[in-house]
Amino acid sequence: MIYRAIVIGASAGGLHAIKTIVSALPSGFRLPIAIVQHLSPLTDNYWISMVDKLSAIAVKEADEKEKLEAGTVYIAPANYHLLVERDETLSLSIDPKVNYARPAIDTLFESAADVFRQQLVGVVLTGSNSDGALGLRRIKECGGLAVVQEPGTAEAGYMPEAAIAATQVDYILPLEKIASLFISIHQQTL
Amino acid sequence: MTKDTTEIEIHLLLEALYRKYGYDFRQYSEAHIRRRLMNRLALCGLQTISEMQSRVLHDREFAAVLLQDLSITVTEMFRDAEFYRAIRQSVVPILKTYSFVKIWHAGCSTGQEAYSMAILLQEEGLYERTTMYATDFNQRALDQAREGIYANEQMKEYTANYQRSGGREAFSDYYTSNYNMAIMEASLKKNIVWAHHNLVTDSVFAEVHMIMCRNVLIYFNSDLQSKVQHLFRDSLTHGGILCLGSKESLRFSGLAEEYIELDKVQKIFKKKYPGGE
Ligand SMILES: C[S@@+](CC[C@H](N)C(=O)[O-])C[C@H]1O[C@@H](n2cnc3c(N)ncnc32)[C@H](O)[C@@H]1O
């Protein structure tokens, strides 16, 4: 299968997990990645520039209507949902919270599944709520690949567990193995 | 590329809504529209968007429900505290040079943003010479805005926002609590004109010194954003102020040249005078 994009959702403990994965990707990595990390609405985007500094590929806060580009990581701004449009641009919204969260992982995953269908990889990382479970199920229903961080190795195992309970997951991996999976998926696309 | 069936159905439904009722969502963000319609589909007991289209055409009340679904009225008082700080710092001094001030709040939803601005202007001694036009295309939201009654429990959050925004008065002076309701003070309402206006299908509303349109354009595709930005440009006086939401911009309008950036982060712009500053 040729994959065209990756979506990642994380909550409690997610900053570390995201940093670990993204900073392990090589500069030639071309799949676009969109990420929802639950944060307080008052968080600024300083941490995004930190992850960018540590990484070989570009990491930035998502701008509304910006085109998903190869080898770039887009992170949902605090207090906005992030959605993928059919023309592969990104939208932001202040719709009501989903699963008590804005941005919500389900919102990103479901909209991305509508666009990329079976060519999407969805990843649920550490967290202590169940956001992302329905979104990951939707990705699977559309034929995409479902990846979950091994709950025992996650800082908070509840969210990975909820995702595993919701759908037939393809890979359950410790954090350090996730970037290698991305790299081998990426090699198939070359 | 073959289109998926749902996408075709959604286009037809939006076309039906427009032709029958005049509400034009055809250039809204597709991902947003799709999400709202799929939510409604799951709730309403119909099987497909096509069935919803038929129902929209024959059932006015169902159409009204869809209008509510598609118009997201989420709002807060003093949302983005730093934005209101920036208004106090860089915009109030400009407004103080005018003998009267006209402000247009486009997409005012249930009114919280307009009341926030009314409070700020009162504290800055500007409210008495200000007329605020607060408009939305959602009549139900406008009715609520006009009443100015909010749940008391929301006031905790609003008070915190107000304090972060540089407000120094007792926020509770701006409303009266009655059971679990907070009723905004009449003195804040008196210079606000609430009106129905659709940014997509209606023309210039009035000539004004300042426009606030926050978190509305993110729901539009870039062509529609550009169209509405032209409407704003044409409604602003020279030297007039344009305030967008923190994630919005003039990028798609081709009009960035016509404005000076007063605050890059808070998205506050000043329309240039002919021939420069
Ligand atoms: C998310 S709310 C934003 C409220 C407020 N400005 C804020 O930032 O807190 C968006 C508002 O825009 C209104 N809106 C959407 N499309 C519109 C249109 N075509 N014309 C007028 N108002 C519109 C909706 O009804 C809703 O009240």
Coordinates of C-alpha atoms and ligand atoms in Angstrom, one line a residue:
Chain A
M1 CA 0.0 0.0 0.0
I2 CA 1.2 3.5 -0.9
Y3 CA 0.4 5.9 2.0
R4 CA 0.1 9.6 1.5
A5 CA -0.2 11.1 4.9
I6 CA 0.1 10.4 8.6
V7 CA -2.2 11.8 11.4
I8 CA -1.2 11.6 15.1
G9 CA -3.2 12.2 18.3
A10 CA -1.7 12.6 21.7
S11 CA -2.8 13.9 25.1
A12 CA -1.1 13.6 28.6
G13 CA 2.6 12.9 28.1
G14 CA 2.3 13.7 24.4
L15 CA 4.9 16.4 24.1
H16 CA 7.6 14.0 24.9
A17 CA 6.2 11.3 22.7
I18 CA 5.8 13.7 19.7
K19 CA 9.3 15.0 20.2
T20 CA 10.7 11.4 20.2
I21 CA 9.0 10.4 17.0
V22 CA 9.4 13.5 15.0
S23 CA 13.0 14.1 15.9
A24 CA 13.9 10.6 14.7
L25 CA 12.7 11.2 11.1
P26 CA 15.4 11.8 8.5
S27 CA 15.5 14.9 6.4
G28 CA 14.4 13.1 3.3
F29 CA 11.1 11.9 4.9
R30 CA 8.3 13.1 2.6
L31 CA 5.0 12.1 4.1
P32 CA 3.1 15.1 5.5
I33 CA 2.1 14.6 9.2
A34 CA -0.7 16.4 11.0
I35 CA -0.8 16.3 14.8
V36 CA -3.4 17.0 17.5
Q37 CA -1.9 17.4 21.0
H38 CA -4.4 18.3 23.7
L39 CA -3.2 21.5 25.5
S40 CA -4.6 24.2 27.6
P41 CA -6.2 26.9 25.4
L42 CA -3.7 29.4 26.9
T43 CA -0.6 27.5 25.7
D44 CA 1.5 29.4 23.2
N45 CA 3.4 27.7 20.4
Y46 CA 6.8 27.9 21.9
W47 CA 7.0 24.1 22.2
I48 CA 6.4 23.7 18.5
S49 CA 9.5 25.7 17.7
M50 CA 11.4 23.6 20.2
V51 CA 10.4 20.4 18.4
D52 CA 11.3 22.0 15.1
K53 CA 14.8 22.8 16.3
L54 CA 15.3 19.2 17.3
S55 CA 14.1 17.8 14.0
A56 CA 15.5 17.3 10.5
I57 CA 12.1 17.9 8.9
A58 CA 10.0 21.1 9.3
V59 CA 7.6 21.4 12.2
K60 CA 5.1 24.2 12.4
E61 CA 1.8 25.3 13.8
A62 CA -0.9 24.7 11.1
D63 CA -2.2 27.8 9.3
E64 CA -5.7 27.8 8.1
K65 CA -6.1 26.8 4.4
E66 CA -2.4 25.9 4.1
K67 CA -1.5 23.1 1.7
L68 CA -0.2 19.9 3.2
E69 CA 3.4 19.7 1.9
A70 CA 5.7 16.8 1.8
G71 CA 8.1 16.4 4.7
T72 CA 6.3 18.9 7.0
V73 CA 4.7 18.4 10.4
Y74 CA 1.6 20.5 11.1
I75 CA 0.4 20.9 14.7
A76 CA -3.1 22.0 15.6
P77 CA -3.1 25.4 17.4
A78 CA -4.4 25.5 21.0
N79 CA -8.2 26.0 21.1
Y80 CA -8.8 25.2 17.4
H81 CA -9.9 22.0 15.8
L82 CA -7.8 21.0 12.8
L83 CA -9.4 19.4 9.7
V84 CA -8.1 18.2 6.3
E85 CA -10.0 19.4 3.2
R86 CA -10.4 17.5 0.0
D87 CA -7.9 19.7 -1.8
E88 CA -5.4 18.7 0.9
T89 CA -5.4 22.0 2.6
L90 CA -6.0 22.4 6.3
S91 CA -8.9 24.1 8.0
L92 CA -9.3 25.4 11.6
S93 CA -12.5 25.7 13.4
I94 CA -13.8 26.7 16.9
D95 CA -16.7 24.2 16.8
P96 CA -17.8 22.9 20.2
K97 CA -15.3 20.7 22.0
V98 CA -15.4 17.0 21.0
N99 CA -14.6 14.6 23.8
Y100 CA -14.1 17.7 26.0
A101 CA -11.2 18.7 23.7
R102 CA -10.4 21.4 21.2
P103 CA -8.5 20.5 19.2
A104 CA -9.9 17.0 19.1
I105 CA -8.1 14.0 17.7
D106 CA -11.4 12.5 16.3
T107 CA -12.1 15.6 14.3
L108 CA -8.7 15.5 12.6
F109 CA -8.7 11.7 12.0
E110 CA -12.3 11.6 10.6
S111 CA -11.7 14.5 8.2
A112 CA -8.4 13.1 7.0
A113 CA -9.9 9.6 6.5
D114 CA -12.5 11.2 4.2
V115 CA -9.7 12.6 2.1
F116 CA -7.0 10.0 2.1
R117 CA -9.1 6.9 2.5
Q118 CA -6.9 3.8 2.5
Q119 CA -3.8 5.9 2.0
L120 CA -3.8 7.3 5.5
V121 CA -1.8 6.2 8.6
G122 CA -3.4 7.0 12.0
V123 CA -1.5 6.9 15.2
V124 CA -2.8 7.2 18.8
L125 CA -0.2 8.0 21.5
T126 CA -0.2 8.5 25.2
G127 CA -3.2 10.1 27.0
S128 CA -5.8 9.7 29.7
N129 CA -9.1 10.1 27.8
S130 CA -10.6 8.3 24.9
D131 CA -10.3 10.9 22.1
G132 CA -9.0 9.4 18.9
A133 CA -10.6 6.0 19.4
L134 CA -13.5 6.7 17.0
G135 CA -11.3 8.5 14.6
L136 CA -8.9 5.6 14.4
R137 CA -11.9 3.3 13.9
R138 CA -12.9 5.5 11.0
I139 CA -9.5 5.3 9.5
K140 CA -9.6 1.5 9.6
E141 CA -13.1 1.5 8.0
C142 CA -11.7 3.5 5.1
G143 CA -8.9 0.9 4.7
G144 CA -6.1 2.9 6.3
L145 CA -3.4 1.8 8.7
A146 CA -4.0 2.0 12.5
V147 CA -1.1 2.3 14.9
V148 CA -1.2 2.6 18.6
Q149 CA 1.5 3.2 21.2
E150 CA 1.9 0.2 23.5
P151 CA -0.2 1.2 26.5
G152 CA 2.3 -0.2 29.0
T153 CA 5.0 2.0 27.6
A154 CA 2.9 5.1 27.4
E155 CA 3.1 7.8 30.0
A156 CA -0.7 7.5 30.2
G157 CA -2.1 4.2 28.9
Y158 CA -5.8 4.9 28.8
M159 CA -6.0 6.6 25.4
P160 CA -4.1 3.8 23.6
E161 CA -6.2 1.2 25.4
A162 CA -9.4 2.9 24.3
A163 CA -8.2 3.0 20.7
I164 CA -7.2 -0.7 20.8
A165 CA -10.7 -1.5 22.2
A166 CA -12.4 0.5 19.5
T167 CA -10.9 -1.1 16.4
Q168 CA -8.7 -3.8 14.9
V169 CA -5.3 -2.1 15.2
D170 CA -2.5 -3.0 12.8
Y171 CA 0.5 -2.2 15.0
I172 CA 0.9 -1.8 18.8
L173 CA 4.4 -0.4 19.3
P174 CA 6.6 1.1 22.0
L175 CA 7.4 4.7 21.3
E176 CA 10.9 4.2 19.9
K177 CA 9.6 1.8 17.2
I178 CA 7.1 4.2 15.8
A179 CA 9.5 6.4 13.8
S180 CA 11.1 3.2 12.3
L181 CA 7.6 2.1 11.1
F182 CA 7.1 5.5 9.5
I183 CA 10.5 5.2 7.8
S184 CA 9.7 1.8 6.4
I185 CA 6.2 2.9 5.2
H186 CA 7.9 5.8 3.6
Q187 CA 10.4 3.6 1.8
Q188 CA 7.6 1.7 0.2
T189 CA 6.3 4.9 -1.3
L190 CA 9.6 5.7 -3.1
Chain B
M1 CA -10.6 11.9 -10.2
T2 CA -13.9 10.2 -9.3
K3 CA -15.8 12.0 -6.7
D4 CA -17.2 10.1 -3.8
T5 CA -21.0 9.9 -3.5
T6 CA -21.2 11.8 -0.3
E7 CA -19.4 14.7 -1.8
I8 CA -21.8 14.9 -4.7
E9 CA -24.8 14.6 -2.3
I10 CA -23.4 17.4 -0.2
H11 CA -23.1 19.7 -3.2
L12 CA -26.7 19.0 -4.2
L13 CA -28.0 19.6 -0.7
L14 CA -26.2 23.0 -0.4
E15 CA -27.6 23.9 -3.8
A16 CA -31.1 23.0 -2.6
L17 CA -30.7 25.1 0.5
Y18 CA -29.5 28.0 -1.5
R19 CA -32.1 27.9 -4.2
K20 CA -35.0 27.4 -1.8
Y21 CA -34.1 29.6 1.1
G22 CA -31.3 31.9 -0.2
Y23 CA -28.7 30.7 2.4
D24 CA -25.5 30.1 0.5
F25 CA -23.0 27.6 2.1
R26 CA -21.5 26.5 -1.3
Q27 CA -18.2 28.2 -0.6
Y28 CA -17.8 27.2 3.0
S29 CA -15.0 24.9 4.1
E30 CA -16.1 21.4 2.9
A31 CA -14.6 19.5 5.8
H32 CA -16.6 21.6 8.2
I33 CA -19.8 21.3 6.3
R34 CA -19.4 17.6 5.9
R35 CA -18.8 17.1 9.6
R36 CA -21.9 19.0 10.5
L37 CA -24.1 17.3 8.0
M38 CA -22.9 13.8 9.0
N39 CA -23.6 14.6 12.6
R40 CA -27.1 15.7 11.7
L41 CA -27.5 12.6 9.5
A42 CA -26.6 10.4 12.5
L43 CA -29.2 12.2 14.6
C44 CA -32.2 12.5 12.3
G45 CA -32.9 8.9 11.4
L46 CA -32.4 9.3 7.6
Q47 CA -30.0 7.1 5.7
T48 CA -28.3 9.4 3.2
I49 CA -27.6 13.0 2.6
S50 CA -29.8 12.8 -0.5
E51 CA -32.8 12.0 1.8
M52 CA -31.9 15.0 3.8
Q53 CA -31.9 17.1 0.6
S54 CA -35.5 16.0 -0.1
R55 CA -36.5 16.8 3.5
V56 CA -34.8 20.2 3.3
L57 CA -36.9 21.1 0.2
H58 CA -40.2 20.0 1.7
D59 CA -39.8 20.8 5.4
R60 CA -39.0 24.3 6.4
E61 CA -38.4 23.4 10.0
F62 CA -35.9 20.8 9.0
A63 CA -34.1 23.5 6.9
A64 CA -34.1 25.8 10.0
V65 CA -32.4 23.0 12.0
L66 CA -29.7 22.6 9.3
L67 CA -29.1 26.4 9.4
Q68 CA -28.4 26.1 13.1
D69 CA -26.1 23.1 12.5
L70 CA -24.1 24.9 9.9
S71 CA -23.7 28.2 11.8
I72 CA -21.3 27.6 14.6
T73 CA -22.1 30.1 17.4
V74 CA -19.4 29.2 19.8
T75 CA -18.1 32.4 21.4
E76 CA -16.9 33.9 24.7
M77 CA -16.5 37.2 26.4
F78 CA -13.0 38.5 26.1
R79 CA -11.9 35.5 24.1
D80 CA -8.1 35.9 23.5
A81 CA -7.3 38.3 26.3
E82 CA -4.2 39.6 24.6
F83 CA -6.3 40.7 21.7
Y84 CA -8.3 43.1 24.0
R85 CA -5.0 44.3 25.5
A86 CA -3.8 45.2 22.1
I87 CA -7.1 47.0 21.4
R88 CA -6.6 49.1 24.5
Q89 CA -3.0 49.8 23.6
S90 CA -3.0 50.5 19.9
V91 CA -6.6 51.1 18.8
V92 CA -8.2 53.1 21.6
P93 CA -5.8 56.0 21.1
I94 CA -6.8 56.2 17.4
L95 CA -10.6 56.0 18.2
K96 CA -10.1 58.8 20.8
T97 CA -9.3 61.2 18.0
Y98 CA -12.8 60.7 16.5
S99 CA -15.8 62.7 17.6
F100 CA -18.0 59.7 16.9
V101 CA -17.1 56.1 16.3
K102 CA -19.0 53.4 14.3
I103 CA -18.0 49.8 14.8
W104 CA -19.3 46.8 12.9
H105 CA -19.2 43.4 14.5
A106 CA -19.7 41.0 11.7
G107 CA -20.7 37.5 12.8
C108 CA -21.4 38.5 16.4
S109 CA -23.1 35.3 17.3
T110 CA -24.9 35.5 20.7
G111 CA -23.3 38.8 21.5
Q112 CA -20.5 38.1 23.9
E113 CA -17.9 39.8 21.7
A114 CA -20.0 43.0 21.3
Y115 CA -20.6 43.2 25.0
S116 CA -16.9 42.7 25.7
M117 CA -16.1 45.6 23.4
A118 CA -18.9 47.7 25.0
I119 CA -17.3 47.2 28.4
L120 CA -13.9 48.1 27.1
L121 CA -15.2 51.3 25.4
Q122 CA -17.1 52.3 28.5
E123 CA -13.9 52.0 30.6
E124 CA -12.0 54.0 28.0
G125 CA -14.6 56.7 28.0
L126 CA -15.5 56.1 24.4
Y127 CA -18.8 54.3 24.6
E128 CA -21.0 57.4 24.7
R129 CA -19.9 58.5 21.3
T130 CA -19.9 55.0 19.7
T131 CA -22.5 53.2 17.7
M132 CA -22.0 49.4 17.4
Y133 CA -23.6 47.5 14.6
A134 CA -23.6 43.8 15.6
T135 CA -24.7 41.5 12.8
D136 CA -25.1 37.8 12.1
F137 CA -27.2 35.7 9.7
N138 CA -28.4 33.5 12.5
Q139 CA -31.6 35.0 13.8
R140 CA -31.8 32.9 16.8
A141 CA -28.3 33.9 17.9
L142 CA -29.1 37.5 17.3
D143 CA -32.3 37.3 19.5
Q144 CA -30.2 35.9 22.3
A145 CA -27.6 38.6 21.8
R146 CA -30.2 41.3 22.0
E147 CA -31.5 39.9 25.3
G148 CA -28.0 39.7 26.7
I149 CA -28.8 37.0 29.2
Y150 CA -26.2 34.3 29.8
A151 CA -25.8 31.4 32.1
N152 CA -24.3 32.5 35.4
E153 CA -21.8 29.6 35.4
Q154 CA -20.2 31.0 32.3
M155 CA -19.4 34.3 34.1
K156 CA -16.6 32.7 36.0
E157 CA -14.7 32.0 32.8
Y158 CA -15.6 35.4 31.4
T159 CA -14.4 37.2 34.5
A160 CA -11.0 35.4 34.3
N161 CA -10.8 36.4 30.6
Y162 CA -11.7 39.9 31.5
Q163 CA -9.0 40.1 34.1
R164 CA -6.4 38.6 31.8
S165 CA -7.3 41.2 29.2
G166 CA -6.3 44.1 31.5
G167 CA -9.8 44.9 32.9
R168 CA -9.5 46.4 36.3
E169 CA -13.1 47.0 37.4
A170 CA -15.3 44.5 39.2
F171 CA -16.7 42.4 36.3
S172 CA -19.8 41.7 38.3
D173 CA -20.8 45.3 38.0
Y174 CA -21.6 44.7 34.3
Y175 CA -24.4 42.3 34.9
T176 CA -27.1 41.4 37.3
S177 CA -27.5 37.9 38.6
N178 CA -30.9 36.5 38.8
Y179 CA -31.1 32.8 39.8
N180 CA -28.7 31.1 37.5
M181 CA -28.9 33.9 34.9
A182 CA -26.6 36.9 34.3
I183 CA -28.3 39.8 32.7
M184 CA -26.1 42.3 31.0
E185 CA -26.4 46.0 32.1
A186 CA -28.8 48.2 30.1
S187 CA -26.1 50.8 29.8
L188 CA -24.0 48.4 27.7
K189 CA -26.8 47.7 25.3
K190 CA -28.0 51.2 24.5
N191 CA -25.6 52.0 21.7
I192 CA -25.6 48.5 20.1
V193 CA -27.8 48.0 17.0
W194 CA -28.4 44.3 16.4
A195 CA -29.2 43.4 12.8
H196 CA -29.5 40.5 10.4
H197 CA -26.8 40.5 7.7
N198 CA -25.4 37.7 5.6
L199 CA -21.8 38.2 4.7
V200 CA -22.1 36.0 1.6
T201 CA -25.2 37.4 0.0
D202 CA -25.7 40.9 1.4
S203 CA -23.8 44.0 0.4
V204 CA -21.9 46.7 2.3
F205 CA -23.7 47.3 5.6
A206 CA -22.6 50.8 6.5
E207 CA -19.5 52.9 6.4
V208 CA -17.6 52.3 9.7
H209 CA -14.4 53.2 11.5
M210 CA -13.7 49.7 12.7
I211 CA -14.7 46.2 11.8
M212 CA -14.4 43.2 14.0
C213 CA -14.9 39.8 12.3
R214 CA -13.4 37.1 14.3
N215 CA -13.5 33.4 13.8
V216 CA -16.0 33.6 10.9
L217 CA -13.7 33.6 7.9
I218 CA -12.0 30.3 9.0
Y219 CA -15.3 28.6 8.0
F220 CA -15.0 30.0 4.4
N221 CA -12.9 28.7 1.5
S222 CA -10.2 31.1 0.2
D223 CA -12.3 32.5 -2.6
L224 CA -15.1 33.4 -0.3
Q225 CA -12.7 34.9 2.2
S226 CA -11.4 37.1 -0.5
K227 CA -14.9 38.2 -1.5
V228 CA -15.8 39.1 2.1
Q229 CA -12.5 40.9 2.6
H230 CA -13.4 43.2 -0.3
L231 CA -16.7 43.9 1.4
F232 CA -14.8 44.9 4.5
R233 CA -12.4 47.1 2.6
D234 CA -15.3 48.9 1.0
S235 CA -17.1 49.4 4.3
L236 CA -14.1 50.9 6.2
T237 CA -13.2 54.6 6.2
H238 CA -9.6 55.5 5.4
G239 CA -7.6 54.9 8.5
G240 CA -10.3 52.4 9.6
I241 CA -9.4 49.4 11.8
L242 CA -9.9 45.8 10.8
C243 CA -9.7 43.1 13.5
L244 CA -9.6 39.4 12.5
G245 CA -9.5 36.2 14.6
S246 CA -6.0 35.1 15.8
K247 CA -5.7 32.5 13.1
E248 CA -7.2 34.6 10.3
S249 CA -5.4 36.8 7.8
L250 CA -5.6 38.9 4.6
R251 CA -3.6 36.3 2.7
F252 CA -6.3 35.3 0.2
S253 CA -7.7 38.7 -0.4
G254 CA -5.0 40.4 -2.4
L255 CA -5.7 43.4 -0.2
A256 CA -2.8 43.2 2.3
E257 CA -1.1 46.1 0.5
E258 CA -4.1 48.3 1.4
Y259 CA -3.5 47.9 5.1
I260 CA -0.8 48.7 7.7
E261 CA -0.3 45.9 10.2
L262 CA -0.9 47.5 13.7
D263 CA -0.5 44.2 15.5
K264 CA 0.9 41.2 13.6
V265 CA 0.0 38.6 16.3
Q266 CA -3.4 39.9 17.2
K267 CA -4.4 40.5 13.5
I268 CA -5.2 44.1 13.8
F269 CA -4.9 46.1 10.6
K270 CA -5.4 49.8 9.6
K271 CA -6.6 50.7 6.2
K272 CA -4.2 53.1 4.5
Y273 CA -5.2 56.6 3.3
P274 CA -5.1 57.1 -0.4
G275 CA -1.5 57.5 -1.4
G276 CA 0.2 55.9 1.7
E277 CA -0.1 56.0 5.5
Ligands
LIG1 C1 -17.7 30.8 15.6 S1 -18.8 32.2 15.7 C2 -17.7 33.5 16.1 C3 -18.3 34.5 17.1 C4 -17.4 35.6 17.6 N1 -17.1 36.5 16.5 C5 -16.2 35.1 18.3 O1 -15.1 35.1 17.7 O2 -16.2 34.7 19.4 C6 -19.2 32.5 14.0 C7 -20.4 33.3 13.7 O3 -20.4 33.6 12.3 C8 -21.7 33.6 11.9 N2 -21.8 33.4 10.4 C9 -21.4 32.4 9.7 N3 -21.6 32.6 8.4 C10 -22.1 33.9 8.3 C11 -22.6 34.6 7.2 N4 -22.5 34.2 5.9 N5 -23.1 35.9 7.5 C12 -23.1 36.3 8.8 N6 -22.7 35.6 9.8 C13 -22.2 34.4 9.6 C14 -22.3 32.4 12.6 O4 -23.7 32.5 12.7 C15 -21.7 32.5 14.0 O5 -22.5 33.3 14.9

